[in-house]
Tab-separated table of C-alpha atoms and ligand atoms in Angstrom:
chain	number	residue	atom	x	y	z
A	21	UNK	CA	0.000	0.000	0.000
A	22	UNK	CA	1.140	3.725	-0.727
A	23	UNK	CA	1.179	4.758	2.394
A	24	UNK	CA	0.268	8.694	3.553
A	25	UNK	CA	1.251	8.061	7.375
A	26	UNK	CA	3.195	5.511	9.968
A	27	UNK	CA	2.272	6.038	13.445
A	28	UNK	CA	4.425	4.626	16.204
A	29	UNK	CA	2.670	3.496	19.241
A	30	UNK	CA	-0.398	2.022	20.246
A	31	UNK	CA	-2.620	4.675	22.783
A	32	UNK	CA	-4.687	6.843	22.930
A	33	UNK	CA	-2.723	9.532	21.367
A	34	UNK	CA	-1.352	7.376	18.277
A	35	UNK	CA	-4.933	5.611	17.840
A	36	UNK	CA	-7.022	8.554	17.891
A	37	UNK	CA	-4.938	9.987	15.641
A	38	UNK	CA	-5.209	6.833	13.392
A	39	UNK	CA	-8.880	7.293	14.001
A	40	UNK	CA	-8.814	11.279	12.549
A	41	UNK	CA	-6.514	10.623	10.303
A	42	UNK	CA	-8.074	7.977	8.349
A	43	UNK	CA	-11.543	9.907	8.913
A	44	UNK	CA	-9.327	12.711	6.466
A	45	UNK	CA	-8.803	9.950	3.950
A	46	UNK	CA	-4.936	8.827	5.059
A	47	UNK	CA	-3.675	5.788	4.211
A	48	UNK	CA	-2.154	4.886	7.695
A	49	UNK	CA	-0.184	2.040	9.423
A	50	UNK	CA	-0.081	1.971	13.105
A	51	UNK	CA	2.779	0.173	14.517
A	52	UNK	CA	2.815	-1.098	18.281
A	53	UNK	CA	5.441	-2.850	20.120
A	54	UNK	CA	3.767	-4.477	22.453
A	55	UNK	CA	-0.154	-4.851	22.423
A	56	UNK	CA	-2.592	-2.001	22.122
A	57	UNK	CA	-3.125	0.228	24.985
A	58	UNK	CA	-0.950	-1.453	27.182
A	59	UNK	CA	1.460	1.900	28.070
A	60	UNK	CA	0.021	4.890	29.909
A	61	UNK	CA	-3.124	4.714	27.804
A	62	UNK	CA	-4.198	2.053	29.716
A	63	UNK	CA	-2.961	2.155	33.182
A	64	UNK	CA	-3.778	5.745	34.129
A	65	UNK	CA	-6.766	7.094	36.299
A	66	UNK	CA	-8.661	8.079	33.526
A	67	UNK	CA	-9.674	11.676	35.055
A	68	UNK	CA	-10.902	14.134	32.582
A	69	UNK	CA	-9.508	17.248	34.556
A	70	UNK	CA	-10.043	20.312	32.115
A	71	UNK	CA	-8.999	22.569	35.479
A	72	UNK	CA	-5.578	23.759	36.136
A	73	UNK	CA	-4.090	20.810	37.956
A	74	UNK	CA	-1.768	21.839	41.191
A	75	UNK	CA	1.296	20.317	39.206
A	76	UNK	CA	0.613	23.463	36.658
A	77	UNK	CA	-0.291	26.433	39.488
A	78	UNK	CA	2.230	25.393	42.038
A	79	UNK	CA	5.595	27.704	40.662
A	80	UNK	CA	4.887	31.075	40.771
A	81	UNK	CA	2.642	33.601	38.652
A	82	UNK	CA	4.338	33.900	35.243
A	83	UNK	CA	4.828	29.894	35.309
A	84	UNK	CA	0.528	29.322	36.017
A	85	UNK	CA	0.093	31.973	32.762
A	86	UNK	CA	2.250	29.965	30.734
A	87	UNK	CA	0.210	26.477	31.515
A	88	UNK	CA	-2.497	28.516	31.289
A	89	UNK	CA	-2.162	28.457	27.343
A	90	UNK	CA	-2.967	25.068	27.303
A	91	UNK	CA	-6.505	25.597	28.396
A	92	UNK	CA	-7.895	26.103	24.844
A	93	UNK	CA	-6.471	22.215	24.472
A	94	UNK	CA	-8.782	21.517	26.972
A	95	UNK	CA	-11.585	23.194	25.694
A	96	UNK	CA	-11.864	21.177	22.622
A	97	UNK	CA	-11.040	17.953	24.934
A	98	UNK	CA	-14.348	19.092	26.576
A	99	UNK	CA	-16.428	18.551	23.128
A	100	UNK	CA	-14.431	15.851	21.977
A	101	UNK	CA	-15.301	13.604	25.271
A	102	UNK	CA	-18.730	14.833	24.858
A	103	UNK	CA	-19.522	13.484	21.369
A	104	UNK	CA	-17.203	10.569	21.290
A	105	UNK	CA	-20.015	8.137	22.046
A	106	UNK	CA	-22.221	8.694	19.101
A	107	UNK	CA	-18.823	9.543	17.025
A	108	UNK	CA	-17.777	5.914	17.099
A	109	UNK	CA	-21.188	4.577	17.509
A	110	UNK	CA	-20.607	2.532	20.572
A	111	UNK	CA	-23.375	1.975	23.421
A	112	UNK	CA	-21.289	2.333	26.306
A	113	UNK	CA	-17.850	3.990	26.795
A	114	UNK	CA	-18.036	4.920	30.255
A	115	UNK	CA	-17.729	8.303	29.982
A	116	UNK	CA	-18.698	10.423	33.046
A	117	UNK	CA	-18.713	13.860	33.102
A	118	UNK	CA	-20.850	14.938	36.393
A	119	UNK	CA	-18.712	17.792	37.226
A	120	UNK	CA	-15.578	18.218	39.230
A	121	UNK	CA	-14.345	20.467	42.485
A	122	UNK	CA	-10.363	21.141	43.358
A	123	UNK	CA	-10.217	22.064	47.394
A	124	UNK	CA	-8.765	24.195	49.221
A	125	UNK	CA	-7.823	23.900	53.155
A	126	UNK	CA	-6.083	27.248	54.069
A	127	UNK	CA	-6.410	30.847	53.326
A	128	UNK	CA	-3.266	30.524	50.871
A	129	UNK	CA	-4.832	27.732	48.790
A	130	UNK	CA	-8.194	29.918	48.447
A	131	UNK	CA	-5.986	32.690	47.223
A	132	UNK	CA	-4.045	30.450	45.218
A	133	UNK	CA	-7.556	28.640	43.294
A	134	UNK	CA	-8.872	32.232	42.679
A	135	UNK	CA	-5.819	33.075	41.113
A	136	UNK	CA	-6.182	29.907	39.087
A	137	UNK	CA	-9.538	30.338	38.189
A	138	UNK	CA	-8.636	33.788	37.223
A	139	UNK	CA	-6.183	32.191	34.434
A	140	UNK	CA	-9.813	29.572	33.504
A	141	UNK	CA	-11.928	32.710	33.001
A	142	UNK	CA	-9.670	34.458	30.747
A	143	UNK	CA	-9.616	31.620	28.116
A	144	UNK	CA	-13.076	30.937	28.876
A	145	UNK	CA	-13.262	27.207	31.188
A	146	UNK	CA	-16.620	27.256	33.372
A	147	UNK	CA	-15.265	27.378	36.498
A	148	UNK	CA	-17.198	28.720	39.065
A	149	UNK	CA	-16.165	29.108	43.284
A	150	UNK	CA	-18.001	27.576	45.946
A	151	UNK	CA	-17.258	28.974	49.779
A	152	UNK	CA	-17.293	26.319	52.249
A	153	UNK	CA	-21.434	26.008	52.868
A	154	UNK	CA	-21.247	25.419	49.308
A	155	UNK	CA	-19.137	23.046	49.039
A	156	UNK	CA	-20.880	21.121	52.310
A	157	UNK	CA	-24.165	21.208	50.750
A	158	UNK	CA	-22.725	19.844	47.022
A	159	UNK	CA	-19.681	17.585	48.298
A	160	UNK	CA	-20.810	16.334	51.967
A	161	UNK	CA	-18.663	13.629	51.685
A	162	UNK	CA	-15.898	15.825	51.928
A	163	UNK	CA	-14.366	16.492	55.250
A	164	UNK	CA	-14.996	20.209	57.055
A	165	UNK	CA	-11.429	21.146	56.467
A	166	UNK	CA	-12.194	22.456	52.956
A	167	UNK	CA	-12.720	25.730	52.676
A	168	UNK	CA	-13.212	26.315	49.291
A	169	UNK	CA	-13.608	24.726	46.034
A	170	UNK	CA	-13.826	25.829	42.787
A	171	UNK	CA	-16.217	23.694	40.437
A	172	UNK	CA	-16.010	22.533	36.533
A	173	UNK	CA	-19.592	21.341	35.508
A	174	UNK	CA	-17.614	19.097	32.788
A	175	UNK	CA	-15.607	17.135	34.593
A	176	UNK	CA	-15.001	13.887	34.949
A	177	UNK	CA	-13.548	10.588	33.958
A	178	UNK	CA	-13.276	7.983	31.225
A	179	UNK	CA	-12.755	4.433	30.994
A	180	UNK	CA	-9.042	4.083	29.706
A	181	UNK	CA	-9.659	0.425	29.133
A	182	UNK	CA	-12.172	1.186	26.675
A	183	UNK	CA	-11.471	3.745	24.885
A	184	UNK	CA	-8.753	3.161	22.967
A	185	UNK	CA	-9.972	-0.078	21.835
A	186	UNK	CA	-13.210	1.274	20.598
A	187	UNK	CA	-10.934	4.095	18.423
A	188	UNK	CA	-8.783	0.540	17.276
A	189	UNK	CA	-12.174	-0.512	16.105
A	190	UNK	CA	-13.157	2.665	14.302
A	191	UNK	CA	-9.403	3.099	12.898
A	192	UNK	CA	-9.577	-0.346	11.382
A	193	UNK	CA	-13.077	-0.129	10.071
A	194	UNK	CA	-11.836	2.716	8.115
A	195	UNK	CA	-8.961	0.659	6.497
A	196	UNK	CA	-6.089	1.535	8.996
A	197	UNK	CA	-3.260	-1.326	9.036
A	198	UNK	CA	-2.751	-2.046	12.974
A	199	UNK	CA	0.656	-4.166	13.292
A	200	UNK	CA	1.042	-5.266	16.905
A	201	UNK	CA	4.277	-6.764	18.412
A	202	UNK	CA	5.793	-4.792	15.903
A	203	UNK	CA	8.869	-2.367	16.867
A	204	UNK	CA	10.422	0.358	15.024
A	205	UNK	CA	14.450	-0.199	15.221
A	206	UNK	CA	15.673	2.334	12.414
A	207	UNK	CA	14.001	5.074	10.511
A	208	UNK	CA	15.413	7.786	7.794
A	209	UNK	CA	14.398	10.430	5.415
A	210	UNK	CA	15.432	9.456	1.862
A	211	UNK	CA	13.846	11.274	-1.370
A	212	UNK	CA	11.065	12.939	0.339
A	213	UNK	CA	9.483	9.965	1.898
A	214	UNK	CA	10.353	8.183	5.342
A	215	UNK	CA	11.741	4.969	5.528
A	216	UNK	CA	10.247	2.762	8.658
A	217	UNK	CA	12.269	-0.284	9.900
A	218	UNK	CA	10.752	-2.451	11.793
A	219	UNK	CA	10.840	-5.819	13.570
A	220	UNK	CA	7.843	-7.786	13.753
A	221	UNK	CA	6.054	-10.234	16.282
A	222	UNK	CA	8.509	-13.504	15.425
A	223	UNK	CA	11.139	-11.236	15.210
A	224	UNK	CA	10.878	-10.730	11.276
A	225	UNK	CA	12.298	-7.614	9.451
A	226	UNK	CA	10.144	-5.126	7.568
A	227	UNK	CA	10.821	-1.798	5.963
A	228	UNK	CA	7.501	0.012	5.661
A	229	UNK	CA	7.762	3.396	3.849
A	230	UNK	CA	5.003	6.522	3.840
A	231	UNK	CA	5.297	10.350	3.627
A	232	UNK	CA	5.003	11.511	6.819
A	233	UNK	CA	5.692	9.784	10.423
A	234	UNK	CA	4.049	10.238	13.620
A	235	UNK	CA	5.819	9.904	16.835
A	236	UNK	CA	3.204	8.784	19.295
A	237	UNK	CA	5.631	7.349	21.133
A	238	UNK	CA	4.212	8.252	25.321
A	239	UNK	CA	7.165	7.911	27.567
A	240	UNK	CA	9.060	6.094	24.676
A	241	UNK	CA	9.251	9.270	22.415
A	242	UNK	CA	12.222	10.777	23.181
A	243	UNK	CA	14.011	6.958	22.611
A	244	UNK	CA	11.960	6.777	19.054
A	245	UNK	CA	13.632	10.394	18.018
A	246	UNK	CA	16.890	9.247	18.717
A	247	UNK	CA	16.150	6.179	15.694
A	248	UNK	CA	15.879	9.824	13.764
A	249	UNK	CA	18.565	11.411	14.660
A	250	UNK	CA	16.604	13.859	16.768
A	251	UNK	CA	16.474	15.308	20.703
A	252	UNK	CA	12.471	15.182	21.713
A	253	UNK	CA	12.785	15.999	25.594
A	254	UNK	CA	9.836	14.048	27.066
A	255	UNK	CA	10.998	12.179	30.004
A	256	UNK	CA	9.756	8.828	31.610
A	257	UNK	CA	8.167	9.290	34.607
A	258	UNK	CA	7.027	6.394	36.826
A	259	UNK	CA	4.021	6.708	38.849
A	260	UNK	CA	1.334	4.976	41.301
A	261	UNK	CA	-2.732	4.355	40.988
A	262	UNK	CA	-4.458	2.750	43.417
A	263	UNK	CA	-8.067	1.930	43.725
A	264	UNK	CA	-10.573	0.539	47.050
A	265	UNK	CA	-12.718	-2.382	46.711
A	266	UNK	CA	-16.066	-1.529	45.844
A	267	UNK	CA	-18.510	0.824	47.690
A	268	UNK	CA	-22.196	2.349	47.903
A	269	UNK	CA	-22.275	5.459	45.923
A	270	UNK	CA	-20.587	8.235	47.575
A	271	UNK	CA	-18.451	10.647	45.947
A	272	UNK	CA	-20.291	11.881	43.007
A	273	UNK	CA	-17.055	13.953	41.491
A	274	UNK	CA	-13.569	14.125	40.443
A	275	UNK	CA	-12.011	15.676	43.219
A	276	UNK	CA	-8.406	17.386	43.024
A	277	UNK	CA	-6.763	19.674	45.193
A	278	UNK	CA	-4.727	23.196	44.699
A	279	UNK	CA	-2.523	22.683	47.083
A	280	UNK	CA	-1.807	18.537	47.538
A	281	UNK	CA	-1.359	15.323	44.578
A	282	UNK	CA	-4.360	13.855	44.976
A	283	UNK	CA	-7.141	12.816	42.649
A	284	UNK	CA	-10.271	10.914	43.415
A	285	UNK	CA	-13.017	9.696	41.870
A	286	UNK	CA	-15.829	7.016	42.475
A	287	UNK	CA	-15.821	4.124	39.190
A	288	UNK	CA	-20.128	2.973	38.746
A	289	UNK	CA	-18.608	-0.418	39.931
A	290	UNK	CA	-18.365	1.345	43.363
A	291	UNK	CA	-14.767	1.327	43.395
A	292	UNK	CA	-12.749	4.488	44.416
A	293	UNK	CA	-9.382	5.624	42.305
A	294	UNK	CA	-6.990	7.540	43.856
A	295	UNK	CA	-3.949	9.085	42.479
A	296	UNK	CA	-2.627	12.265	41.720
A	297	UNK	CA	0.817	12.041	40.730
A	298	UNK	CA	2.523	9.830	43.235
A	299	UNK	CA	6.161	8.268	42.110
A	300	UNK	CA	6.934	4.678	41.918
A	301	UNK	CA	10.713	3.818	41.202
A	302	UNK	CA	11.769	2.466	37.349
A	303	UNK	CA	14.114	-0.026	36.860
A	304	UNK	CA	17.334	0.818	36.086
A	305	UNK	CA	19.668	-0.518	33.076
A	306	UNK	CA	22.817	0.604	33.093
A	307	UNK	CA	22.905	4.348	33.067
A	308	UNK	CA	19.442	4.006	31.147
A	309	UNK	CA	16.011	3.990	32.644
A	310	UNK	CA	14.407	0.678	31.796
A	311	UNK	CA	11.364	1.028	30.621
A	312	UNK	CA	10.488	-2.065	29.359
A	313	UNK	CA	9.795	-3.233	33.144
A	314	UNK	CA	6.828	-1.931	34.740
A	315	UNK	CA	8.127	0.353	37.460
A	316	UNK	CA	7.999	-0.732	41.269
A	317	UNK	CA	5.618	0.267	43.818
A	318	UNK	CA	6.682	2.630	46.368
A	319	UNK	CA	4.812	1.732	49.747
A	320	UNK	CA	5.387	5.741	50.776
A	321	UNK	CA	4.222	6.727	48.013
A	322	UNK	CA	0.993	4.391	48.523
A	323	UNK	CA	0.677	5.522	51.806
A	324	UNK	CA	1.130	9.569	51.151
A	325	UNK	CA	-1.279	9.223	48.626
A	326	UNK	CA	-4.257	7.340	50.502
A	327	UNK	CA	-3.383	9.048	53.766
A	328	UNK	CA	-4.383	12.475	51.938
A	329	UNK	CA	-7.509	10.927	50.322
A	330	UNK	CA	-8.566	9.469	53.739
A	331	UNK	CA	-8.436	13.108	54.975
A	332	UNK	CA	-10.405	14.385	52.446
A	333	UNK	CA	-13.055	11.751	52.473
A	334	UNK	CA	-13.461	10.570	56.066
A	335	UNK	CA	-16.083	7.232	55.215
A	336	UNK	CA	-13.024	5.983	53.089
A	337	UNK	CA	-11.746	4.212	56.259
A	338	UNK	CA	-14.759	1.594	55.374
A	339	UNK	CA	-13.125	0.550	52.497
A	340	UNK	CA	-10.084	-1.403	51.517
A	341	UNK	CA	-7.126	-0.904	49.474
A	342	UNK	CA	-7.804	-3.673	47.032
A	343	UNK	CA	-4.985	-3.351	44.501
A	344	UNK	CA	-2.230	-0.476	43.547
A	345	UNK	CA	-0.604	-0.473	39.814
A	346	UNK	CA	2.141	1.515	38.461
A	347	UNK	CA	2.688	3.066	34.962
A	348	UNK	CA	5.198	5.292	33.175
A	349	UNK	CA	4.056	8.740	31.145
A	350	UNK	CA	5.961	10.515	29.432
A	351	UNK	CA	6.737	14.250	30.759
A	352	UNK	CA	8.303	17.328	28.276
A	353	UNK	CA	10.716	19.455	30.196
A	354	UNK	CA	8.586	22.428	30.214
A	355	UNK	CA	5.497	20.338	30.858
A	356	UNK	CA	3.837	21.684	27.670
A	357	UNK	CA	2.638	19.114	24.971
A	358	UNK	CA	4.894	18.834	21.970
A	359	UNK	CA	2.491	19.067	19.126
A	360	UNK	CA	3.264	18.716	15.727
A	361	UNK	CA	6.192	19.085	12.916
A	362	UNK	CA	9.977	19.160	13.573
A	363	UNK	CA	11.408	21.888	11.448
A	364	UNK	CA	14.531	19.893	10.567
A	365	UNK	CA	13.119	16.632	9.422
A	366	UNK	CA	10.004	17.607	7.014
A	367	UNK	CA	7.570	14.766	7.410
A	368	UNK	CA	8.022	13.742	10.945
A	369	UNK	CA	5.387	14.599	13.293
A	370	UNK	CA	5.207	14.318	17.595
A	371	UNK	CA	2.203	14.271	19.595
A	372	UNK	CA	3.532	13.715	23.325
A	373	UNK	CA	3.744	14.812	26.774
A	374	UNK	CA	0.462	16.831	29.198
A	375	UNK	CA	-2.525	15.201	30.289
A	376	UNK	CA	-2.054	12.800	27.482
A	377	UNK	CA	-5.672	10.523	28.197
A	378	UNK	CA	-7.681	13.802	29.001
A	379	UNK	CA	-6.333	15.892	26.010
A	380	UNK	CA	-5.755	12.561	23.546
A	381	UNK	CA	-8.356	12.490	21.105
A	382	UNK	CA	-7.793	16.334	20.727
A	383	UNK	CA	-4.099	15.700	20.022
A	384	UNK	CA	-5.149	12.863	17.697
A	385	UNK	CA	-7.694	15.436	15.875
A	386	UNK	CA	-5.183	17.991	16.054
A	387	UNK	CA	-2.490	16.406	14.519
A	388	UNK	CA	-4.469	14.636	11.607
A	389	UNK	CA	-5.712	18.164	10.904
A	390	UNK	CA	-2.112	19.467	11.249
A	391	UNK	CA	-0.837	16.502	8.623
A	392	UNK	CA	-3.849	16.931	6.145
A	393	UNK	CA	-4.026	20.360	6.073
A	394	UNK	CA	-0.748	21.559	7.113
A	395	UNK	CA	-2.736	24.068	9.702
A	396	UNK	CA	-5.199	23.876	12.494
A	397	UNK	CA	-7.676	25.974	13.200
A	398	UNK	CA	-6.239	25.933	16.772
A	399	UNK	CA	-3.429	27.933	17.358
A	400	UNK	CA	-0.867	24.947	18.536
A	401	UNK	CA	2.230	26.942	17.556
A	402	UNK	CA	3.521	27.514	21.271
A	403	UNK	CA	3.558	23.666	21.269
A	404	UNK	CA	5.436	23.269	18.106
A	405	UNK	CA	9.025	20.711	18.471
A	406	UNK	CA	10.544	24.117	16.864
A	407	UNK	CA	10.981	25.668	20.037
A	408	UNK	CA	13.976	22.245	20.664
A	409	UNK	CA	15.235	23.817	17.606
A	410	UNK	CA	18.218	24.973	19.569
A	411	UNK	CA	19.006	21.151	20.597
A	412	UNK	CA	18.466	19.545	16.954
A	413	UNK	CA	20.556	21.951	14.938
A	414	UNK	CA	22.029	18.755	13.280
A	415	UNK	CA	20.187	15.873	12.516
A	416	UNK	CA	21.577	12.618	12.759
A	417	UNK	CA	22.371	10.022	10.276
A	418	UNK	CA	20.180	10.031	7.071
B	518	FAD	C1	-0.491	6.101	36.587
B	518	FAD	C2	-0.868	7.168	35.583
B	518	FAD	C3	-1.994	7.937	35.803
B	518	FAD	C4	-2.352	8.922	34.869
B	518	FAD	N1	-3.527	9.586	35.050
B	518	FAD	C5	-3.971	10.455	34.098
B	518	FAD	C6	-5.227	11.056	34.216
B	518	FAD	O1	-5.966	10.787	35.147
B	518	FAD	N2	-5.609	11.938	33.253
B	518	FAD	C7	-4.803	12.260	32.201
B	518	FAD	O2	-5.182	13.092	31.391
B	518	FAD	N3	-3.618	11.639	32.038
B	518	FAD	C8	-3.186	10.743	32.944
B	518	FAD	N4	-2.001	10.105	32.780
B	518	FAD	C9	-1.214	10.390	31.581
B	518	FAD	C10	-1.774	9.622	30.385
B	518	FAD	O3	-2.022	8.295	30.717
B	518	FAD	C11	-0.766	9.684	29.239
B	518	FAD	O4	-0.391	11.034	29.010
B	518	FAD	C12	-1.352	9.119	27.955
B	518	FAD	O5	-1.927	7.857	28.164
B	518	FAD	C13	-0.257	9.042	26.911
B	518	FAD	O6	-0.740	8.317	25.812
B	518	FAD	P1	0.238	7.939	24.649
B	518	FAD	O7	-0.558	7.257	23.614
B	518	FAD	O8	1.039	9.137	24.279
B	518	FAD	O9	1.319	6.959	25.344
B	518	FAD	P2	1.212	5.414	25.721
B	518	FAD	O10	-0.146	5.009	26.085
B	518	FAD	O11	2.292	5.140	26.716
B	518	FAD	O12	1.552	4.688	24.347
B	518	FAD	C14	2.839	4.712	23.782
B	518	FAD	C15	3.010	3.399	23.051
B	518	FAD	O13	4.221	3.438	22.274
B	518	FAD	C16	4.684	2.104	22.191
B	518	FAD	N5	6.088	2.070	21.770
B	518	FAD	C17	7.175	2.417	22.483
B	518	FAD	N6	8.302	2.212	21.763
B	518	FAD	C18	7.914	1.748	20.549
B	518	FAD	C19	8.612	1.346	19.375
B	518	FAD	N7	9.962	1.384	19.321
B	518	FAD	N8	7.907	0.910	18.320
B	518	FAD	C20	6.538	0.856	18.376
B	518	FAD	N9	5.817	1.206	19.476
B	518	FAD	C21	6.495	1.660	20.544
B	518	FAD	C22	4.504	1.591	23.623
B	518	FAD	O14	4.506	0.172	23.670
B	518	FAD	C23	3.166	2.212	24.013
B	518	FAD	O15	2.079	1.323	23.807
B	518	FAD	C24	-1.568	9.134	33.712
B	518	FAD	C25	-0.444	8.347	33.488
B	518	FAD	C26	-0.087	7.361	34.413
B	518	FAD	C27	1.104	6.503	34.134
């Protein structure tokens, strides 16, 4: 097949944007080394947080403004997650979107979420505060510590085992070629086109050639770039889930915090999630991180993380910590996305780093835009790999 696109990886981000793309009329092969979704995609929380997460508001003023820019991102995640049930014609995707609340505790943190929601307002979020009666009377699960909250109506959390699959389905119904177990090992430019190498599930050799190349790599992407001869800065970053045994309805929200890691939200199964951004410890390899070993749990972190939630949500004590997991996302150095074309190597395309399973199908929809049309209506230049021009001056072997 003349090919228009190769993707590399297998979540969200590199199958919803195997979903858009072939929805543009691409000719696309998806290549996964491993099986579908089983990287970040499908080991994270699955909150849909479209508010300002502490991570983003927790260095100063003029860093808060800058992560501020990625709000219009989240914007269009907010109609995307909307409409993506009756856009891939599936019954149930477990998609909840009942609102959410981020806390505050002390007269600093209700300072600091103001200031936040200051940032939402400007770019247009719905955010709206609640004082502490407020909160009480929508939240009274919550302990009596919080003094504040401020609320986003749309909210929530998705399924991430389900999700990606149901894109896979769409994708492939459209005429996408999925190869799983299938690894890229070399790729260069050569007369305009890309050249893919790859090795496949019995440990075959391929060579699968296309225009243009999408790195959709998650935590892997800055490795992939080096097969290019490129620096992507997205680091690997191990960290913990964990999730109760099951429970009668209680906490009807996605619940974050301005001024602690934590998030929380109750699954229709009963079960509570609880996470937040709470390390667990990669294996090492040499001076390399490995990441083809599922980090280690880190019993502090475990701890840290449900000690804060049992503050937060008293009746928690009822329940039981029935299982923690660990995963590995990838993070950028300035904790923007990197979204779309490296200057120096025409044709190759990244979609990495953020709040990849919140903001994935729009970086799948953005980037198949991007490809197809070489703009998007969305301004996604401050996310652009141009601004590691200063890093990628040469590019590696040809
Ligand atoms: C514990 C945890 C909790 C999180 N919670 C949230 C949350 O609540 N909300 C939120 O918005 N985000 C959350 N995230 C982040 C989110 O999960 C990721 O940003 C998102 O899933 C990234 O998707 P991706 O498709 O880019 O990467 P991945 O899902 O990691 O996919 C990358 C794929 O590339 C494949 N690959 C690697 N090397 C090669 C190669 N050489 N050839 C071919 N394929 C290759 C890998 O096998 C992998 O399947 C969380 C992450 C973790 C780990």
């Amino acid at each position: 097949m003349n090919l228009d696109v190769v993707i590399i990886g297998g979540g969200l981000v590199g199958v919803a944007s195997a979903h858009f793309l072939a929805r543009g009329g691409a000719r696309v092969c998806l290549i996964e080394k491993g099986d579908l979704n089983r990287g970040a995609s499908g080991q994270n929380a699955g909150s849909l947080h479209f508010q300002m997460e502490h991570r983003l508001v927790e260095h100063g003023e003029a860093m808060t403004a800058l992560a501020a820019s990625m709000l219009p991102l989240s914007l269009d995640a907010i109609d995307r997650w909307g409409g993506i049930t009756s856009e891939l014609g599936e019954d149930d995707l477990d998609v909840v979107m009942h609102g959410g609340l981020m806390l505050a505790e002390t007269p600093e943190q209700v300072a600091k979420l103001e200031r936040k929601r200051a940032h939402e307002e400007k770019w247009g979020l719905p955010t709206r505060m609640l004082d502490q009666a407020e909160v009480r009377e929508m939240a009274p699960y919550l302990t009596d510590t919080v003094l504040a909250a401020s609320f986003c109506p749309v909210e929530g959390h998705g399924n991430p085992r389900l999700i990606t699959s149901a894109l896979a389905r769409s994708a492939l119904a459209q005429g996408v070629e999925i190869r799983s177990g299938t690894g890229v090992t070399a790729m260069r430019r050569r007369d305009g086109r890309w050249e893919v190498d790859v090795t496949g599930p019995d440990g075959e050799g391929d060579r699968i050639e296309a225009d243009m190349v999408l790195n959709a790599g998650g935590a892997w992407a800055g490795r992939i770039a080096t097969l290019a001869g490129l620096h992507i800065p997205v680091l690997p970053v191990a960290l913990t889930m964990n999730a109760t045994t099951p429970a009668r309805p209680l906490i009807g929200h996605l619940i974050q915090h301005v001024g602690k890691r934590i998030s929380m939200k109750q699954l229709r199964e009963g079960n509570v999630l609880i996470g937040g951004g709470w390390s667990a410890r990669m294996h090492r390899k040499g001076d390399q991180f490995d990441l083809s070993r599922r980090p280690a749990s880190d019993l502090d972190s475990i701890q840290g993380n449900v000690t804060i939630a049992l503050d937060l949500v008293p009746e928690l004590e009822q329940m039981h910590l029935m299982r923690s997991w660990t995963g590995t996302v990838g993070v950028t150095s300035d904790s923007l996305p990197i979204l779309g074309e490296v200057p120096q190597a025409p044709g190759y395309y990244v979609a990495t780093g953020g709040s990849g399973f919140t903001l994935g199908l729009t970086y799948g929809a953005l980037m198949a835009e991007h490809m197809l049309t070489r703009k998007t209506e969305l301004d996604i230049d401050l996310f652009s790999p141009a601004r590691f021009n200063h890093v990628n001056m040469f590019m590696g072997p040809k």
